[in-house]
Amino acid sequence: MDRLGDDIKAIKLYVAGQGAREAAAAAAKDLETTAPLVPGLFPPGSDSKALPGKSAAKPEIWDNPDDFQQLEQALTTGAADLRKTVDAGDVATIRDSMRSLAKNACGACHENYRGRKDGD
Amino acid sequence: MIATATPARDGAVLFAAAGCANCHTDRPHHGAPLAGGRALVTVFGTFFTPNISPDPDFGIGRWSDGDFIRALRRGISPAGRDYYPSFPYPAFTEMSDDDILAIKRYIFSVPAQRQPDREHELRFPYRIRAGIKVWKILYLREGTLDADPDESKEWNRGAYLVRAVVHCGECHTPRDWLGGIETARRFAGANAAVDGMKAPDITPDPRALGRWSVDDLASYLDDGLTPSGDSAGGAMAEVIRGTSALSAGDRRAIAVYMKAQTPIPPTLSHEVAKGD
């Protein structure tokens, strides 16, 4: 997840006119390869209640497996789309693509399934 | 009362920004829109939000404009009962009548839901509704927000959205044992603000939003991404669903107002903003 964050940061900087095109392209590529690995990150028993201080994953993940898988899928699709727009290079299109990935995948999943590391 | 100013479409935007559906729709259990029943877990006990769909029997379908304004501005039901401030009328009181009625028109345009309300499960003494009268004397400042002529138009618009509509301070300010907002530490962050989740310090302190630019904050209220590439979670993700419905100018106004606040160092345990 930290890697997703770092990648998004690089793309965000580029869109804001403060980062290099090459860094954004590398980040988008990394995001596209990392996204499909997310489904392996959250095995049952890795939630914040089971691993206080280590995990911020909410137990609700395993109550709604279909919903969670859809969000993982949205991440993979959105990341692939973002990589294409970064390669194409139009800043406004990149911004739209990043925005829709952030809302439909990152934000939508964090809204329901990410809590606090201290078990809150 | 003039009830024609804002079309229902703008009511939908205000309704989203004010987060009415976040509390009045039981999203975690896929509840019907505005049918209520969402559990709000607080230190005072658990509140179950009422049905505010336009159903005449189970919702607010029979309410007049005056009833609706009185509930949002003064926290009083049509039958004269005091509402708990878990319904954020201490913030909504600052909204204009036009905006309140635009929200009402929007609510009356969505489907009615026939779902009965559920009793709150509160701890003693909070169970006693009569106590709310005292609470209101201590904390409720009724009335719309006056513009500050010394500040810019943008700042004033931001003030209105932050205080009256999105009510950022209701979550991001510490509360005393009676559930009143500690005004001296407005926006300094609160433990267990919503569903036990912390709402961090959002003043311009260097350890809070000091390193966020106005643009950083305005874009966060649109896509939820922090400057460090993290993405908002929990209740804030729901708030952003609402603020992303606002115009870009309105989001900027919020950011301008927030960046103009007095910096207060974060007091929460390990609660330091992730902006770098």
PDB file of N, CA and C in Angstrom, chain A residues 3 7-10 13 25 50 52 58-59 61 67-70 72 82 92 98 103 110 116-117:
ATOM      1  N   ARG A   3       3.609   1.546  -1.384  1.00  0.00           N
ATOM      2  CA  ARG A   3       4.118   1.688  -2.747  1.00  0.00           C
ATOM      3  C   ARG A   3       3.085   2.382  -3.634  1.00  0.00           C
ATOM      4  N   ASP A   7       3.707   5.927  -5.591  1.00  0.00           N
ATOM      5  CA  ASP A   7       3.463   6.060  -7.037  1.00  0.00           C
ATOM      6  C   ASP A   7       2.498   7.204  -7.315  1.00  0.00           C
ATOM      7  N   ILE A   8       1.410   7.229  -6.554  1.00  0.00           N
ATOM      8  CA  ILE A   8       0.404   8.279  -6.742  1.00  0.00           C
ATOM      9  C   ILE A   8       1.031   9.643  -6.480  1.00  0.00           C
ATOM     10  N   LYS A   9       1.897   9.698  -5.479  1.00  0.00           N
ATOM     11  CA  LYS A   9       2.542  10.970  -5.144  1.00  0.00           C
ATOM     12  C   LYS A   9       3.348  11.487  -6.343  1.00  0.00           C
ATOM     13  N   ALA A  10       4.107  10.601  -6.975  1.00  0.00           N
ATOM     14  CA  ALA A  10       4.929  11.015  -8.120  1.00  0.00           C
ATOM     15  C   ALA A  10       4.049  11.518  -9.268  1.00  0.00           C
ATOM     16  N   LEU A  13       2.575  14.939  -8.399  1.00  0.00           N
ATOM     17  CA  LEU A  13       3.561  16.020  -8.543  1.00  0.00           C
ATOM     18  C   LEU A  13       3.712  16.411 -10.011  1.00  0.00           C
ATOM     19  N   ALA A  25       6.031   8.425 -15.270  1.00  0.00           N
ATOM     20  CA  ALA A  25       5.863   7.251 -16.134  1.00  0.00           C
ATOM     21  C   ALA A  25       6.302   5.985 -15.408  1.00  0.00           C
ATOM     22  N   ALA A  50      -6.887  -8.603  15.116  1.00  0.00           N
ATOM     23  CA  ALA A  50      -5.971  -9.721  15.293  1.00  0.00           C
ATOM     24  C   ALA A  50      -4.527  -9.239  15.430  1.00  0.00           C
ATOM     25  N   PRO A  52      -3.137  -5.892  16.416  1.00  0.00           N
ATOM     26  CA  PRO A  52      -3.169  -4.487  16.818  1.00  0.00           C
ATOM     27  C   PRO A  52      -1.784  -3.855  16.699  1.00  0.00           C
ATOM     28  N   LYS A  58      -9.785  -3.478   8.354  1.00  0.00           N
ATOM     29  CA  LYS A  58     -10.961  -3.734   9.188  1.00  0.00           C
ATOM     30  C   LYS A  58     -11.475  -5.162   8.979  1.00  0.00           C
ATOM     31  N   PRO A  59     -11.964  -5.781  10.055  1.00  0.00           N
ATOM     32  CA  PRO A  59     -12.494  -7.151   9.927  1.00  0.00           C
ATOM     33  C   PRO A  59     -13.627  -7.248   8.907  1.00  0.00           C
ATOM     34  N   ILE A  61     -13.667  -6.615   5.992  1.00  0.00           N
ATOM     35  CA  ILE A  61     -13.188  -7.102   4.683  1.00  0.00           C
ATOM     36  C   ILE A  61     -13.697  -8.515   4.427  1.00  0.00           C
ATOM     37  N   ASP A  67     -17.705  -7.562  -2.394  1.00  0.00           N
ATOM     38  CA  ASP A  67     -17.523  -6.123  -2.496  1.00  0.00           C
ATOM     39  C   ASP A  67     -16.034  -5.788  -2.507  1.00  0.00           C
ATOM     40  N   PHE A  68     -15.281  -6.433  -1.619  1.00  0.00           N
ATOM     41  CA  PHE A  68     -13.849  -6.142  -1.526  1.00  0.00           C
ATOM     42  C   PHE A  68     -13.138  -6.521  -2.825  1.00  0.00           C
ATOM     43  N   GLN A  69     -13.522  -7.687  -3.391  1.00  0.00           N
ATOM     44  CA  GLN A  69     -12.898  -8.103  -4.656  1.00  0.00           C
ATOM     45  C   GLN A  69     -13.201  -7.132  -5.783  1.00  0.00           C
ATOM     46  N   GLN A  70     -14.426  -6.583  -5.768  1.00  0.00           N
ATOM     47  CA  GLN A  70     -14.769  -5.605  -6.805  1.00  0.00           C
ATOM     48  C   GLN A  70     -13.874  -4.383  -6.716  1.00  0.00           C
ATOM     49  N   GLU A  72     -10.837  -4.326  -5.461  1.00  0.00           N
ATOM     50  CA  GLU A  72      -9.498  -4.715  -5.919  1.00  0.00           C
ATOM     51  C   GLU A  72      -9.453  -4.693  -7.447  1.00  0.00           C
ATOM     52  N   LEU A  82      -4.704   4.474 -15.916  1.00  0.00           N
ATOM     53  CA  LEU A  82      -3.851   5.610 -15.576  1.00  0.00           C
ATOM     54  C   LEU A  82      -2.500   5.493 -16.282  1.00  0.00           C
ATOM     55  N   ALA A  92      -4.276  17.026 -18.537  1.00  0.00           N
ATOM     56  CA  ALA A  92      -5.678  17.083 -18.104  1.00  0.00           C
ATOM     57  C   ALA A  92      -6.295  15.680 -18.059  1.00  0.00           C
ATOM     58  N   MET A  98      -6.494   9.934 -12.763  1.00  0.00           N
ATOM     59  CA  MET A  98      -6.025   9.771 -11.391  1.00  0.00           C
ATOM     60  C   MET A  98      -7.178  10.012 -10.406  1.00  0.00           C
ATOM     61  N   LYS A 103     -10.962   8.020  -6.411  1.00  0.00           N
ATOM     62  CA  LYS A 103     -12.305   7.970  -5.829  1.00  0.00           C
ATOM     63  C   LYS A 103     -12.894   6.564  -5.862  1.00  0.00           C
ATOM     64  N   HIS A 110     -10.879   2.465   1.137  1.00  0.00           N
ATOM     65  CA  HIS A 110     -10.491   2.976   2.469  1.00  0.00           C
ATOM     66  C   HIS A 110     -11.704   3.398   3.298  1.00  0.00           C
ATOM     67  N   ARG A 116      -7.848   1.967  11.835  1.00  0.00           N
ATOM     68  CA  ARG A 116      -6.637   2.496  12.459  1.00  0.00           C
ATOM     69  C   ARG A 116      -5.791   1.350  12.954  1.00  0.00           C
ATOM     70  N   LYS A 117      -4.477   1.547  12.962  1.00  0.00           N
ATOM     71  CA  LYS A 117      -3.578   0.472  13.399  1.00  0.00           C
ATOM     72  C   LYS A 117      -3.797   0.081  14.853  1.00  0.00           C
TER      73      LYS A 117
END
